[in-house]
Coordinates of C-alpha atoms and ligand atoms in Angstrom, one line a residue:
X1 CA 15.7 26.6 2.0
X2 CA 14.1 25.4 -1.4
X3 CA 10.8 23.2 -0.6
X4 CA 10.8 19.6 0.0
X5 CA 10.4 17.5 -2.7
X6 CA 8.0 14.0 -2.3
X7 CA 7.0 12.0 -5.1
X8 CA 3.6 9.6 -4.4
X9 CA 2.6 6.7 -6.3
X10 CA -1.0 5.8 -6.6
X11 CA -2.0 9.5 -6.1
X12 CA -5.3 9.4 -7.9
X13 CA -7.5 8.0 -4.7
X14 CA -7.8 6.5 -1.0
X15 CA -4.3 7.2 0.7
X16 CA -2.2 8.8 -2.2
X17 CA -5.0 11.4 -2.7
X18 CA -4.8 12.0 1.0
X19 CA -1.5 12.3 1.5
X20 CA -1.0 14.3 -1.6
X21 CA -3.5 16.7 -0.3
X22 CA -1.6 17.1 2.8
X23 CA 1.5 17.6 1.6
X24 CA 0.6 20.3 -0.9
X25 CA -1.1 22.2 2.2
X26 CA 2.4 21.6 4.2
X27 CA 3.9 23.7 1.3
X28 CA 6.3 20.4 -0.3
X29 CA 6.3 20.0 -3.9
X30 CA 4.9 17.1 -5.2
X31 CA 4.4 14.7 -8.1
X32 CA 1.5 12.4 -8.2
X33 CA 1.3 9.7 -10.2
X34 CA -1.4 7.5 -11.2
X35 CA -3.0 6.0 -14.1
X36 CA -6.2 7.8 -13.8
X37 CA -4.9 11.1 -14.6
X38 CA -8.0 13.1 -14.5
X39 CA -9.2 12.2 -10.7
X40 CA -6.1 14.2 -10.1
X41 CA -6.8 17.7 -11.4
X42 CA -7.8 19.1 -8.2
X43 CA -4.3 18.2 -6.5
X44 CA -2.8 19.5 -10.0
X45 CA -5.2 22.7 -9.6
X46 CA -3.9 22.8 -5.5
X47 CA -0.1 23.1 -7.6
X48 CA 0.6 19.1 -7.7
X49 CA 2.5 18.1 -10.7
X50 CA 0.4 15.1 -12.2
X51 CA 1.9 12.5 -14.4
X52 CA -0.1 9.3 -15.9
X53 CA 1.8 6.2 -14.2
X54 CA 2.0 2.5 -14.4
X55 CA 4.1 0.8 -11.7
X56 CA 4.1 -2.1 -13.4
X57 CA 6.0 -0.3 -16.4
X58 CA 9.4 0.7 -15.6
X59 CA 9.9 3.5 -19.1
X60 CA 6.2 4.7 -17.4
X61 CA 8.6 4.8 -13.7
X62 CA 11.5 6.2 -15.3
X63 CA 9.5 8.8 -16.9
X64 CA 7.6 10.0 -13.4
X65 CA 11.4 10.1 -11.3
X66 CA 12.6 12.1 -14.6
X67 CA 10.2 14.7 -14.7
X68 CA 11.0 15.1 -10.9
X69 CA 14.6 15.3 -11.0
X70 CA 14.2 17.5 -14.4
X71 CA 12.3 20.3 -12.8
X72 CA 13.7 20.1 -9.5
X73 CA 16.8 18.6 -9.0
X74 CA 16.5 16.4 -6.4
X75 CA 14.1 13.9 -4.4
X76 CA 13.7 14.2 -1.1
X77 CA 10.9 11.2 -0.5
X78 CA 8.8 9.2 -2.7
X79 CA 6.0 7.2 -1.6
X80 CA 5.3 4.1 -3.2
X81 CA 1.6 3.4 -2.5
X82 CA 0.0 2.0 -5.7
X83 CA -1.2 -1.2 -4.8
X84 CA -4.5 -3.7 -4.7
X85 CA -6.1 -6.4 -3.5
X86 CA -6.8 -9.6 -5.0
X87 CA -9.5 -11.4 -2.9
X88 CA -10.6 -14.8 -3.2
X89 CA -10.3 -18.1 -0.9
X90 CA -6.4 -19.6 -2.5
X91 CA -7.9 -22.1 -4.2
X92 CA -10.5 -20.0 -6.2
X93 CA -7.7 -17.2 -7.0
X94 CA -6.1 -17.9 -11.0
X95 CA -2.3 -17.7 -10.3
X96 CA -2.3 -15.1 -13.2
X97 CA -4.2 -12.6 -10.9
X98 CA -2.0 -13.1 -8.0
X99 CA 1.4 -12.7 -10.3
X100 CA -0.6 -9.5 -11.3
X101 CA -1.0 -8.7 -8.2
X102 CA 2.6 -8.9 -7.3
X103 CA 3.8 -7.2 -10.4
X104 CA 1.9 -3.9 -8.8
X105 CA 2.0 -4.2 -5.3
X106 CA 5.9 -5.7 -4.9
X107 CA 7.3 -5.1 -8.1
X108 CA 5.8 -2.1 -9.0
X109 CA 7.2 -0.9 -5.7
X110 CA 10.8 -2.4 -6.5
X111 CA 11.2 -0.5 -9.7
X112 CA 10.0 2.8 -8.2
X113 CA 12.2 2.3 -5.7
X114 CA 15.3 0.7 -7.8
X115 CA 14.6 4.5 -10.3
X116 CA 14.9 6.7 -6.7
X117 CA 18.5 5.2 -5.0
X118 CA 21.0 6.0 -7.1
X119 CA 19.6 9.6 -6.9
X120 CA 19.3 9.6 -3.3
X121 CA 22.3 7.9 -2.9
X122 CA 24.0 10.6 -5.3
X123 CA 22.5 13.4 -2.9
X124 CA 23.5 11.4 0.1
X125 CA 19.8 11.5 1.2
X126 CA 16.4 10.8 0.8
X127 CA 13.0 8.7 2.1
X128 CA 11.9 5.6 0.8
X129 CA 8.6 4.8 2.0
X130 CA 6.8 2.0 1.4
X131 CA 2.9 1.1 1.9
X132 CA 2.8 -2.0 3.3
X133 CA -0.4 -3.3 5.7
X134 CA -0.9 -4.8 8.8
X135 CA -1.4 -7.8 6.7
X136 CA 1.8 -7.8 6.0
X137 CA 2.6 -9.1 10.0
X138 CA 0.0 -11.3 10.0
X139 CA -2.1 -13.0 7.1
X140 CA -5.9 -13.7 6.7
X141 CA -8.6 -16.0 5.2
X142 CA -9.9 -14.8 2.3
X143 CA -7.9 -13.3 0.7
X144 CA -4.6 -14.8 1.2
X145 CA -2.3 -13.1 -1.9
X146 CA -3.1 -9.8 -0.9
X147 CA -1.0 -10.6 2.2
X148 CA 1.3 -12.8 0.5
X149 CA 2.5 -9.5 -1.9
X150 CA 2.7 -7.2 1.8
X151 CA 5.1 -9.8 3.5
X152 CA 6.9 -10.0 0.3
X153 CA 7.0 -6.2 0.8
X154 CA 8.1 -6.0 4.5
X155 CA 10.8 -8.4 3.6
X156 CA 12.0 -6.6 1.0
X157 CA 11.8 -3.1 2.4
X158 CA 13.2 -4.4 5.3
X159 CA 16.8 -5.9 3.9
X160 CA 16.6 -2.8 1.7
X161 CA 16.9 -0.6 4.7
X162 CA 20.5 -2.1 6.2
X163 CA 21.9 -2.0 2.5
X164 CA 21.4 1.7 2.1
X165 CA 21.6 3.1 5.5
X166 CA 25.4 4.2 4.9
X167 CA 24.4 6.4 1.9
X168 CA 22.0 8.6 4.1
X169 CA 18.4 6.9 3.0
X170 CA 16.2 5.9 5.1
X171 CA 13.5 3.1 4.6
X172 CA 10.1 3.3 6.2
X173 CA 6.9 1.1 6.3
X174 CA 3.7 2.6 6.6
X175 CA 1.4 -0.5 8.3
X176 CA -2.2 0.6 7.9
X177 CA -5.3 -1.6 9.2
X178 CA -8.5 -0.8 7.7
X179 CA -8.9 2.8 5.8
X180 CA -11.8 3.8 4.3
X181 CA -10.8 4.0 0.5
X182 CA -11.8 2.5 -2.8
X183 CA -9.8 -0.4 -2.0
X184 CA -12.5 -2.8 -2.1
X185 CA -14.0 -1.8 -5.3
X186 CA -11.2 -3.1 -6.8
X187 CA -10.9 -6.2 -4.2
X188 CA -14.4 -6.9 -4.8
X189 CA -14.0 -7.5 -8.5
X190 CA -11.8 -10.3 -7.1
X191 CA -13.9 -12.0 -5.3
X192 CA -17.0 -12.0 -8.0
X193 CA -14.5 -14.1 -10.0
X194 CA -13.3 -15.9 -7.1
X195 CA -17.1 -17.1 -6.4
X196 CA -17.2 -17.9 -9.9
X197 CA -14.5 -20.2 -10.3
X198 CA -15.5 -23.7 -10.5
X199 CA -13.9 -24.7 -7.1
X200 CA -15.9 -21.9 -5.4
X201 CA -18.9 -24.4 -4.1
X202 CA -17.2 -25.7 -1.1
X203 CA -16.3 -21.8 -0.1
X204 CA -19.2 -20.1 -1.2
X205 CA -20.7 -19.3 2.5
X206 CA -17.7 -18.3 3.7
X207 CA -16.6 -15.9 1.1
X208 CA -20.2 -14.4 1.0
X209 CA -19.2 -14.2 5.1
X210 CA -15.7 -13.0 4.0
X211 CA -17.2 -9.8 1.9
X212 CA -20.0 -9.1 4.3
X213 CA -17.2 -8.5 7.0
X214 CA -14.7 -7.0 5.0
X215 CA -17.2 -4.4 3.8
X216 CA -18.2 -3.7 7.0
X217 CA -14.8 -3.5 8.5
X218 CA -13.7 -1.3 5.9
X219 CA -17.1 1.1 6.7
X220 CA -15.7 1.1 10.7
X221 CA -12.2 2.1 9.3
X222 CA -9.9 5.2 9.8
X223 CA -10.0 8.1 7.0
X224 CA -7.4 7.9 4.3
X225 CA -6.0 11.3 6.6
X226 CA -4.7 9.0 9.5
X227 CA -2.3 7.5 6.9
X228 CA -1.3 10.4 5.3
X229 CA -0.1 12.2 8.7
X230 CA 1.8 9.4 9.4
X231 CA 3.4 9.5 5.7
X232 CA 4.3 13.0 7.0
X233 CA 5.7 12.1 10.5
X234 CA 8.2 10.1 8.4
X235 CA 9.0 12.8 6.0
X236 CA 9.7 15.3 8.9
X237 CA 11.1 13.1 11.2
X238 CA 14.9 13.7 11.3
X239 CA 15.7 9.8 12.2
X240 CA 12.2 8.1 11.2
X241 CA 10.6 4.6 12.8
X242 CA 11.2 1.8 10.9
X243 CA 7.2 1.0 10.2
X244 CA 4.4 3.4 11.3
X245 CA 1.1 1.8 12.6
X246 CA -1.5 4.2 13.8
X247 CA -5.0 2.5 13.4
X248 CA -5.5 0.4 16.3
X249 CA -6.4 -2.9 14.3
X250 CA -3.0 -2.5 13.0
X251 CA -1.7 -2.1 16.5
X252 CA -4.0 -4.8 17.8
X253 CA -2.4 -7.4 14.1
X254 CA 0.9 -6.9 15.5
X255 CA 0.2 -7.2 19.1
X256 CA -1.8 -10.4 19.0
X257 CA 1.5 -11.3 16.3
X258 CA 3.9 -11.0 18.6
X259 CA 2.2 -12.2 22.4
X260 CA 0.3 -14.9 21.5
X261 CA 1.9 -16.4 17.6
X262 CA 0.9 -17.9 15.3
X263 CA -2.0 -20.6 16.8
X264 CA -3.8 -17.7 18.2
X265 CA -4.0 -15.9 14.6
X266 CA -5.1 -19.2 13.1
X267 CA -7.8 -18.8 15.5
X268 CA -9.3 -15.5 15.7
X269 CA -8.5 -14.3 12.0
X270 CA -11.5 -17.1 10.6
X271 CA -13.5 -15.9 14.0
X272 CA -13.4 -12.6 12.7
X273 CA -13.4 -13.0 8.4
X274 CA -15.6 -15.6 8.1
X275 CA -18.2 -15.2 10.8
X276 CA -21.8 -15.3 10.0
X277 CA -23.7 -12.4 10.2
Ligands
NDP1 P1 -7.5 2.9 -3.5 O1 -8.0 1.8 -4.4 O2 -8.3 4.0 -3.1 O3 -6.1 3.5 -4.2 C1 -5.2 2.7 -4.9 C2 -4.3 3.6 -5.7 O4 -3.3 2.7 -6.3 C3 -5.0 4.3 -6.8 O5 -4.6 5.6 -6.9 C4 -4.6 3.6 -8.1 O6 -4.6 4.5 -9.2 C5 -3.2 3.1 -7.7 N1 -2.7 2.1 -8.6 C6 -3.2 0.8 -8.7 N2 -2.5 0.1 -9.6 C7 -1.6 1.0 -10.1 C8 -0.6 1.0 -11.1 N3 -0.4 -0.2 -11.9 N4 0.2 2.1 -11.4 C9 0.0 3.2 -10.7 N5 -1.0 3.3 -9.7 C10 -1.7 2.3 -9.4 O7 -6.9 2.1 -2.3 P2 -6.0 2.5 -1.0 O8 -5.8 4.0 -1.0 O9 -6.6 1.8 0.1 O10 -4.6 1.8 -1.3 C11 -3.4 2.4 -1.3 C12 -2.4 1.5 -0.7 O11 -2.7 1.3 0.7 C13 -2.2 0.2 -1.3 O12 -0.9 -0.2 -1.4 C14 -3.0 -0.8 -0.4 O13 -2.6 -2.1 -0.5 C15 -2.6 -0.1 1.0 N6 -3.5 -0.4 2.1 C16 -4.8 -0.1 2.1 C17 -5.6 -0.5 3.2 C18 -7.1 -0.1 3.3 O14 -7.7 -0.6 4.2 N7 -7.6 0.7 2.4 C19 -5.0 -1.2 4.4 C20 -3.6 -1.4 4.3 C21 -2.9 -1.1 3.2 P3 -5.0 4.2 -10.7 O15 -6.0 3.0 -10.6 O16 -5.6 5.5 -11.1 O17 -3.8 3.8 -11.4

């Protein structure tokens, strides 16, 4: 049987990298794309095939799903993990940031996505997975457009999945909680222009509250590996879960979600994002 072919977006860090790794050590062939081309030469020098990407560009898209199906004739997963955070209490955040935001983290998704089905669909097969959050079942303070762009992701994903079913694709969510990655070097860029912005004063002790706990949260998190086994569950499963949620803050999000709604979130996400320290 010819090897399994996945394709990963945001491959050049965090969760990408990880699952990249794994999969080239499971023997599957796979295309990594990034815009930061050189942090993947070691998954290009493990046999990766590494192409500079832009999810927020669909020629840069076209061109990574082309040079898949080129060399190997089929797709039999993709990935779509490329994503950020944009941090910041809502009123501090400039709209332009947050449509950026979307453009990668929803959008870029979409078109990587909307490039994959009609070859999947062609092959009567394939894997869509998506990297959404446990933020995307419930939302925070602090940073409230990062959730905003994961609902608009589980929503999506999630009609996606009953419109393709009949042609033999599956849709998947990957739900992680806090994963030690680079994620908040990025994030954290956010909120130094978020505390910046002249209607910061009234939130300035609770974002400083807001970073100090993120920061630590992130330090207590799960390695990037945790997400990348569960990226492979899905890939090997014959008839794969709809989402995947291993860390158990993402099991606790969607627990406290579901028992005790919405007034119990609007307490304890503030008790635990913006307490002092
Ligand atoms: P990292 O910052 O370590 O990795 C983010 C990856 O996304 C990088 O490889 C980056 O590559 C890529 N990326 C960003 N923008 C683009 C773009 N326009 N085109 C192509 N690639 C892009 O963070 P994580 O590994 O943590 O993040 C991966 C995913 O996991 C994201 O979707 C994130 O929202 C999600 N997630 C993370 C959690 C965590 O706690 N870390 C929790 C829940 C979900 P480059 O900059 O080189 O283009």
């Amino acid at each position: 049987m010819s090897k399994q072919v996945v394709l990963i977006t945001g491959a050049s860090s965090g969760i990408g990298y990880a699952t990249a790794e794994l999969l080239l050590e499971k023997g599957y062939t796979v295309y990594a794309g990034a815009r930061r081309v050189e942090r993947m030469k070691p998954l290009e020098d493990r046999g990766a095939h590494i192409s500079n990407l832009d999810v927020r560009n669909q020629s840069s898209v076209d061109a990574f799903v082309n040079q898949a199906i080129t060399d190997e004739g089929k797709i039999d997963a993709i990935f779509a993990n490329a994503g950020y955070g944009v941090q910041g209490f809502f009123e501090t955040v400039d709209l332009e940031d947050a449509i950026a935001e979307f453009d990668t983290n929803v959008f870029g998704l979409a078109r990587t996505f909307k490039a994959v089905i009609p070859i999947m669909r062609q092959q009567g097969s394939g894997k869509l997975i998506a990297c959404s959050s446990v933020v995307g079942m419930v939302s925070v303070p602090g940073m409230p457009w990062y959730p905003a762009s994961k609902h608009a992701v589980e929503g999506l994903v999630d009609g996606l999945r009953m419109e393709v079913k009949e042609f033999g694709i599956d849709v998947v969510k990957i739900q992680p909680g806090y994963i030690k990655t680079e994620f908040a070097e990025v994030a954290f860029q956010y909120l130094d222009k978020a505390m910046a912005s002249p209607h910061a004063e009234v939130y300035q002790g609770k974002m400083e509250n807001f970073r100090h706990n993120f920061a630590q949260a992130l330090d207590n998190g799960a390695e990037a590996s945790t997400i990348a086994d569960a990226v492979l569950s899905a890939i090997e499963a014959k008839d794969p879960k709809r989402a995947y949620r291993v860390n158990m803050d993402a099991i606790q999000g969607s627990f406290l979600d579901r028992v005790f709604g919405d007034r119990a979130i609007d307490r304890i996400m503030p008790m635990m994002m913006l307490r002092k320290h």
